């Protein structure tokens, strides 16, 4: 059976220490629920001695979350250990993670204690922690700038005192992968206590956190401490998504190890953490960045359509997202044809060529080209939208209860359909009544009015973006009356949506 690498997630502890990323208890619980869906092995839920809020959040997570082990951080002080022990008490599986330092610079200038005193305090803390749980982790900060022989002495004493996991942090992100791997191998070799799990915790100051963690796994480490989107102090921690996918994609490099992570939950976890912390994920970030599965150059898009493996080592679906071919100036005919077919348009070779040129011209003027833009181009050049619904009559009463009376004509039907309804304002009343008559509910995402002529009787043009069950469609309408222009724009979007639906149905029907 393959050996497991345990995933210890510290998004809620080290991740939350990242400036500006703090979360309240409700938000932390939301993240913890997603971490449980992701199936991380250990959730480091917080640092209970840091504040009452931290204590409450750890306790709430320990009370609610089932599945992962819940860990709390504590310095080697007695009060820290007791507070951590109380916070994790409700959890079925619980761990205390206590830490001091290993490097002389930390001991002399920060903790102001001798090496011997450090060992004494660490041992005492572990023995106390064992009274709350038999699952105790010990970390000496700054191991990558510490004397190796001292680390052997310190960690051996901690393991003999009852620590079951020894974590070897690269606190300042100083290590280089081959050197860090060698440190882990050295400590595994020299610490003679059996049955220990060696863990790694790397910071990303040199952009090497994931590489260092993986080098450590190759050297025998079996726990990786990491955070969603690489959140953490300064340049952050090891990104969970990067190490998990590296192990999944290349297990043979690491002696066939696996993780227990449900990788399809990675992207939802990334979005949630980014949303709750306000920490935007860089577009080209591995695995979870906007561009990670987007192919723009024509050659790449052609290759992807022929066989995804030409330019993708893993599938977007595997990490819980869908793959995208983006509209852009590097797009080739194959990709344009494929995307248009998905939108229900079947065009000739000459039409595809012409529309590809138009898309490129548009991409020169506009940063992002969306499906709606392309739809407008195609409709403007090659197709005419079927007018399923037409406005026949509209009367609106404003006042305390704005009311709209609407009459529509449906293509192919002689009798008009009429109804009246109320809303938060005259436009809302009109659009709601349109929804009721047509039986298609849209939700207005954008609404813009521009004056296209001058004077008191100026024509106003309304442009709308409407979401019809996940498909975003634009519409335009003009009139000297803004409410009527709004109704026309909305109906225009609706007709385009119905037209596209019909085209898609026709394209899906098998030919005889
Ligand atoms: O970076 C670090 O050393 C830490 C320890 C508390 C594990 O976060
Ligand atoms: Zn850290």
XYZ file of C-alpha atoms and ligand atoms in Angstrom:
521
model
C 0.000 0.000 0.000
C 1.273 3.487 -0.779
C 2.438 5.647 2.106
C 0.366 8.721 2.974
C 1.667 12.257 3.281
C -0.518 14.042 5.829
C -1.790 17.472 4.864
C -1.742 19.884 7.792
C -3.604 23.028 6.780
C -2.606 26.243 8.525
C -4.770 28.701 6.563
C -6.635 29.578 9.760
C -3.474 30.099 11.816
C -0.335 31.064 9.870
C -2.497 32.048 6.875
C -4.601 34.321 8.992
C -1.421 36.004 10.314
C -0.984 37.464 6.831
C -1.579 41.240 7.071
C -5.150 42.110 6.174
C -6.348 38.492 6.023
C -8.022 38.210 9.402
C -11.384 36.464 9.618
C -14.117 36.358 12.230
C -15.382 33.125 13.820
C -18.228 32.684 11.345
C -15.819 33.065 8.422
C -13.279 30.708 9.998
C -16.000 28.113 10.442
C -16.912 28.463 6.787
C -13.290 27.846 5.786
C -13.009 24.910 8.221
C -16.106 23.284 6.664
C -14.519 23.571 3.230
C -11.214 22.167 4.569
C -13.184 19.181 5.861
C -14.747 18.716 2.391
C -11.242 18.952 0.948
C -10.326 16.160 3.382
C -7.228 17.716 4.919
C -5.854 15.545 7.721
C -5.236 18.296 10.253
C -6.734 21.792 10.553
C -4.598 24.184 12.580
C -7.544 26.239 13.752
C -5.718 29.057 15.540
C -3.558 30.274 18.403
C -5.986 30.320 21.385
C -3.791 32.351 23.770
C -3.548 35.178 21.200
C -7.059 36.545 21.922
C -10.494 35.558 23.199
C -11.691 35.662 19.584
C -9.021 33.143 18.569
C -9.946 30.891 21.485
C -13.652 31.002 20.589
C -12.952 30.295 16.925
C -10.789 27.235 17.720
C -13.419 25.973 20.145
C -16.244 26.472 17.630
C -14.274 24.574 14.980
C -13.407 21.804 17.472
C -17.104 21.529 18.348
C -18.518 21.434 14.827
C -15.996 19.988 12.417
C -15.918 16.217 11.975
C -13.237 14.312 10.082
C -9.962 16.217 10.324
C -7.923 16.414 13.528
C -8.168 19.916 15.072
C -4.871 21.451 16.186
C -4.184 24.546 18.287
C -0.886 26.414 18.502
C 0.837 27.204 21.811
C 4.207 28.591 22.853
C 5.976 26.529 25.508
C 4.343 28.656 28.256
C 2.069 26.826 30.675
C -0.845 29.266 30.099
C -0.617 28.785 26.316
C -0.780 25.000 26.602
C -3.724 25.064 29.019
C -5.682 27.489 26.807
C -4.961 25.393 23.694
C -5.998 22.227 25.547
C -9.311 23.812 26.586
C -10.045 25.131 23.087
C -9.614 21.778 21.312
C -11.345 19.703 24.011
C -14.661 19.256 22.085
C -12.896 17.702 19.060
C -12.935 13.936 18.562
C -9.385 14.114 17.154
C -7.235 16.866 18.660
C -3.630 18.014 18.692
C -1.563 20.586 20.569
C 1.197 22.118 18.488
C 3.795 23.721 20.716
C 6.826 25.618 19.487
C 9.989 27.419 20.480
C 13.112 28.102 18.386
C 16.260 26.285 17.307
C 18.609 28.988 16.060
C 21.042 30.924 18.232
C 19.835 34.213 16.806
C 16.290 33.469 18.047
C 17.435 32.085 21.406
C 19.851 34.913 22.146
C 18.126 37.986 20.804
C 14.432 37.100 20.932
C 13.764 34.478 23.607
C 16.892 35.426 25.626
C 17.436 31.912 26.941
C 20.259 29.392 26.673
C 20.136 26.292 24.486
C 19.797 24.128 27.644
C 16.936 26.238 29.031
C 15.186 25.960 25.670
C 15.314 22.168 25.850
C 14.046 22.220 29.447
C 11.054 24.476 28.597
C 10.193 22.533 25.453
C 10.226 19.196 27.303
C 8.041 20.595 30.112
C 5.549 22.001 27.584
C 5.253 18.686 25.775
C 4.691 16.782 29.034
C 1.936 19.241 29.991
C 0.362 19.036 26.518
C 0.244 15.252 26.810
C -2.175 15.702 29.716
C -4.700 17.125 27.225
C -4.032 14.824 24.280
C -1.609 12.118 23.235
C -1.244 13.854 19.858
C 1.451 16.500 20.370
C 3.500 18.287 17.730
C 6.691 20.176 18.432
C 8.371 22.824 16.236
C 11.660 24.674 16.665
C 11.456 27.852 14.587
C 14.251 28.733 12.196
C 15.771 25.261 11.852
C 17.355 26.146 8.528
C 19.645 28.643 10.294
C 20.261 26.415 13.347
C 23.161 24.285 14.451
C 22.310 20.754 13.268
C 23.835 18.954 16.251
C 21.786 21.141 18.578
C 18.642 20.293 16.590
C 19.356 16.574 17.106
C 19.672 17.135 20.845
C 16.573 19.345 21.069
C 14.276 17.191 18.922
C 15.442 13.945 20.578
C 14.565 15.344 24.012
C 11.160 16.500 22.694
C 10.380 13.103 21.152
C 11.386 11.337 24.369
C 9.096 13.697 26.300
C 6.109 12.574 24.188
C 5.982 14.653 20.990
C 4.608 12.428 18.233
C 5.175 14.798 15.292
C 8.415 16.746 14.859
C 8.023 19.763 12.628
C 11.168 21.275 11.077
C 10.203 24.815 9.985
C 12.005 26.960 7.462
C 10.574 29.968 9.257
C 12.342 32.634 7.216
C 12.157 30.940 3.814
C 15.930 30.611 3.614
C 16.347 27.024 2.440
C 17.196 25.724 -1.024
C 15.481 22.419 -1.924
C 18.475 20.008 -2.018
C 19.839 21.506 1.206
C 16.480 21.308 3.013
C 15.976 17.709 1.853
C 19.422 16.908 3.256
C 18.528 18.484 6.632
C 15.375 16.349 6.879
C 17.282 13.183 5.929
C 19.969 14.044 8.497
C 17.447 14.514 11.336
C 15.514 11.335 10.447
C 18.810 9.443 10.501
C 20.098 10.902 13.772
C 16.941 11.078 15.955
C 16.659 7.533 17.188
C 13.132 7.609 18.677
C 10.868 5.260 16.633
C 7.362 5.930 15.304
C 7.696 9.677 14.746
C 6.153 11.679 11.939
C 8.489 14.264 10.437
C 6.758 17.393 9.259
C 7.781 20.409 7.207
C 6.617 24.016 7.350
C 8.138 26.279 4.708
C 7.809 29.975 4.060
C 7.980 31.374 0.577
C 10.440 34.276 0.897
C 12.503 32.971 -2.022
C 9.521 31.468 -3.840
C 10.751 27.978 -2.901
C 8.256 26.873 -0.264
C 6.564 24.196 -2.394
C 9.874 22.977 -3.840
C 11.403 22.737 -0.354
C 8.383 20.857 1.021
C 8.555 18.366 -1.842
C 12.311 17.870 -1.389
C 11.552 17.080 2.260
C 8.910 14.500 1.281
C 11.462 12.836 -0.965
C 13.805 12.739 2.027
C 11.185 11.046 4.240
C 8.935 13.786 5.679
C 5.312 12.598 5.931
C 3.462 15.764 6.903
C 3.343 19.015 4.935
C 2.125 22.201 6.599
C 0.553 24.433 4.009
C -2.198 26.950 3.344
C -4.822 27.547 0.676
C -3.505 29.988 -1.964
C -0.182 29.953 -0.062
C -1.554 32.418 2.473
C 0.753 33.182 5.401
C 3.267 35.518 7.032
C 5.172 37.757 4.585
C 5.484 35.925 1.248
C 3.273 33.170 2.641
C 3.398 29.456 3.342
C 3.619 26.479 1.030
C 0.524 26.443 -1.213
C -1.618 23.421 -0.434
C -2.798 23.175 -4.030
C 0.745 23.105 -5.441
C 2.167 20.340 -3.256
C -0.979 18.212 -3.389
C -1.125 18.347 -7.196
C 2.634 17.770 -7.552
C 2.298 14.579 -5.494
C -0.809 13.543 -7.410
C 0.771 14.174 -10.826
C 4.236 12.753 -10.069
C 3.910 10.134 -7.281
C 6.768 8.066 -8.727
C 9.217 10.876 -7.915
C 8.304 10.621 -4.233
C 8.355 6.835 -3.852
C 4.662 6.390 -4.701
C 3.224 8.440 -1.801
C -0.344 9.785 -1.866
C -2.429 12.345 -0.008
C -6.033 11.919 1.120
C -7.127 15.216 -0.479
C -10.265 15.405 -2.642
C -8.640 17.557 -5.304
C -12.011 18.598 -6.828
C -12.500 20.720 -3.726
C -9.293 22.717 -4.323
C -10.730 25.457 -6.507
C -13.841 26.011 -4.343
C -11.494 26.274 -1.318
C -9.292 28.782 -3.133
C -12.263 30.946 -4.135
C -13.718 30.853 -0.639
C -10.467 31.857 1.082
C -9.813 34.600 -1.444
C -13.353 35.909 -1.037
C -13.323 35.876 2.782
C -9.832 37.331 3.242
C -9.939 39.749 0.322
C -6.544 38.369 -0.762
C -6.754 38.254 -4.549
C -5.068 35.288 -6.230
C -2.559 36.350 -8.897
C -3.881 35.544 -12.384
C -1.004 33.255 -13.326
C -0.857 31.424 -9.975
C -0.373 27.658 -10.423
C -3.541 25.523 -10.178
C -5.942 28.211 -8.927
C -5.034 31.402 -10.861
C -7.455 32.664 -13.528
C -5.012 31.806 -16.299
C -3.910 28.396 -14.998
C -6.060 26.489 -17.512
C -6.688 29.230 -20.085
C -5.160 28.796 -23.538
C -4.918 31.846 -25.710
C -2.340 31.350 -28.435
C -3.760 29.889 -31.626
C -1.199 27.065 -31.708
C -1.997 26.071 -28.131
C -5.752 26.246 -28.678
C -5.463 24.063 -31.763
C -3.338 21.587 -29.808
C -5.799 21.506 -26.923
C -8.758 20.885 -29.210
C -6.890 18.040 -30.927
C -5.917 16.488 -27.598
C -5.913 18.222 -24.229
C -2.706 16.387 -23.248
C -0.801 18.436 -25.835
C -0.691 21.407 -23.479
C -2.237 20.293 -20.174
C -0.632 17.978 -17.610
C -3.751 17.818 -15.451
C -7.384 18.476 -16.088
C -9.140 21.581 -14.838
C -12.021 19.386 -13.679
C -9.599 17.478 -11.403
C -9.097 20.592 -9.304
C -12.750 21.564 -9.375
C -12.846 24.098 -12.189
C -13.711 24.065 -15.856
C -11.305 24.581 -18.693
C -11.447 27.695 -20.806
C -10.479 28.749 -24.278
C -10.357 32.527 -24.082
C -11.422 34.951 -26.756
C -8.383 36.980 -27.710
C -6.193 38.193 -30.513
C -4.122 35.000 -30.588
C -7.123 32.840 -31.200
C -7.161 30.588 -34.260
C -10.022 29.396 -36.500
C -10.322 25.991 -34.778
C -10.941 27.511 -31.366
C -13.362 30.115 -32.750
C -15.356 27.390 -34.518
C -15.459 25.241 -31.359
C -16.555 28.038 -29.061
C -19.174 29.310 -31.495
C -20.567 25.785 -31.870
C -20.918 25.641 -28.084
C -22.916 28.872 -28.323
C -25.148 27.362 -31.006
C -23.696 29.030 -34.124
C -22.653 26.942 -37.127
C -20.851 29.146 -39.636
C -19.138 28.487 -42.963
C -15.324 28.567 -43.293
C -15.461 32.046 -44.847
C -17.706 33.304 -42.036
C -15.387 31.813 -39.392
C -12.451 33.559 -41.009
C -14.256 36.870 -41.086
C -15.481 36.606 -37.487
C -11.984 35.613 -36.291
C -10.647 38.828 -37.837
C -13.381 40.835 -36.119
C -12.575 39.237 -32.758
C -8.908 40.112 -33.168
C -9.776 43.697 -34.063
C -12.028 43.931 -31.030
C -9.344 42.422 -28.756
C -6.998 45.210 -29.857
C -9.468 47.781 -28.581
C -10.879 46.008 -25.558
C -8.978 44.239 -22.738
C -11.439 41.390 -22.240
C -13.615 39.967 -24.981
C -16.655 38.174 -23.569
C -19.133 35.726 -25.091
C -21.665 38.569 -25.290
C -19.294 40.659 -27.421
C -18.763 37.808 -29.833
C -22.474 37.063 -29.951
C -23.111 40.667 -30.948
C -20.462 40.405 -33.693
C -21.922 37.185 -35.090
C -25.461 38.490 -34.983
C -24.429 41.786 -36.539
C -22.727 40.049 -39.457
C -24.399 36.734 -40.162
C -27.608 36.112 -38.343
C -30.756 37.893 -37.418
C -32.270 37.381 -34.035
C -35.764 35.909 -34.135
C -38.145 38.337 -32.431
C -40.041 35.858 -30.252
C -41.556 38.635 -28.119
C -42.486 42.172 -29.201
C -43.671 45.092 -27.089
C -47.217 46.095 -28.080
C -48.212 48.453 -25.282
C -46.674 49.801 -22.070
C -48.114 52.097 -19.433
C -46.424 52.812 -16.123
C -47.729 54.530 -13.013
C -45.161 55.826 -10.572
C -45.998 56.818 -6.969
C -45.944 54.817 -3.747
C -46.623 51.526 -5.522
C -45.128 51.715 -9.019
C -47.235 49.630 -11.383
C -46.613 48.565 -14.986
C -49.254 47.391 -17.477
C -47.661 45.516 -20.353
C -48.970 43.877 -23.503
C -46.736 41.664 -25.645
C -47.091 39.902 -28.979
C -45.633 36.424 -29.338
C -44.323 35.272 -32.730
C -46.840 32.971 -34.430
C -49.701 33.941 -32.098
C -52.544 36.285 -33.081
C -53.717 37.287 -29.616
C -51.520 39.579 -27.515
C -50.730 38.628 -23.905
C -51.215 41.275 -21.209
C -50.479 41.531 -17.519
C -49.759 44.131 -14.835
C -47.400 44.079 -11.881
C -45.707 46.147 -9.226
C -42.041 46.595 -8.306
C -39.515 48.653 -6.379
C -39.566 51.324 -9.067
C -41.151 51.790 -12.511
C -38.374 49.891 -14.325
C -38.415 47.036 -11.818
C -42.216 46.801 -12.156
C -41.879 46.667 -15.959
C -39.155 43.993 -16.027
C -40.937 41.833 -13.467
C -44.112 41.983 -15.540
C -42.138 41.024 -18.654
C -40.755 38.003 -16.756
C -44.259 36.985 -15.746
C -45.721 37.235 -19.222
C -42.865 35.434 -20.988
C -42.327 32.848 -18.241
C -38.542 33.356 -18.458
C -36.877 34.849 -15.426
C -33.808 36.978 -15.928
C -31.751 38.869 -13.436
C -30.412 42.274 -14.334
C -26.633 42.493 -13.903
C -25.832 45.821 -15.560
C -27.962 48.728 -16.644
C -26.674 51.758 -18.571
C -28.457 54.722 -20.113
C -26.906 56.993 -22.707
C -28.413 59.866 -24.598
C -27.968 59.365 -28.344
C -29.538 62.607 -29.544
C -29.744 66.100 -28.066
C -32.603 68.200 -26.754
C -35.621 67.640 -24.550
C -36.936 64.819 -26.707
C -33.527 63.154 -26.878
C -33.510 59.463 -27.614
C -32.125 57.466 -24.731
C -30.367 54.178 -25.388
C -30.457 51.586 -22.636
C -28.002 48.697 -22.578
C -28.520 45.813 -20.215
C -26.668 42.630 -19.243
C -29.079 39.965 -18.074
C -28.350 36.622 -16.454
C -30.743 33.920 -17.734
C -29.977 30.893 -15.645
C -26.203 31.329 -15.857
C -26.038 32.603 -19.497
C -25.210 36.284 -19.654
C -26.827 38.085 -22.574
C -26.727 41.745 -23.531
C -29.553 43.768 -24.985
C -30.146 47.287 -26.289
C -33.243 49.398 -26.740
C -33.899 53.037 -27.560
C -36.820 55.368 -27.114
C -37.538 58.916 -25.993
C -38.981 57.287 -22.885
C -36.360 55.640 -20.628
C -38.784 53.075 -19.216
C -39.825 51.990 -22.676
C -36.145 51.871 -23.745
C -35.498 49.630 -20.734
C -38.343 47.287 -21.663
C -37.071 47.105 -25.252
C -33.485 46.416 -24.136
C -34.642 43.682 -21.794
C -36.825 42.088 -24.473
C -33.912 42.303 -26.895
C -31.723 40.359 -24.440
C -34.523 37.846 -23.854
C -35.056 37.282 -27.600
C -31.328 36.731 -28.090
C -31.289 34.264 -25.246
C -34.267 32.300 -26.656
C -32.718 32.415 -30.118
C -29.435 31.021 -28.833
C -31.263 28.286 -26.929
C -33.018 27.218 -30.111
C -29.811 27.183 -32.106
C -28.152 25.035 -29.467
C -31.055 22.567 -29.453
C -30.928 22.347 -33.242
C -27.150 21.790 -33.184
C -27.521 19.007 -30.582
C -30.120 17.087 -32.634
C -28.483 14.123 -34.409
C -28.623 14.350 -38.206
C -30.142 11.376 -40.080
O 7.086 29.634 10.612
C 7.145 29.015 11.678
O 8.207 28.618 12.150
C 5.884 28.776 12.392
C 5.946 27.877 13.567
C 5.030 28.315 14.647
C 5.676 26.463 13.148
O 4.855 29.228 11.951
Zn 5.076 29.799 9.807
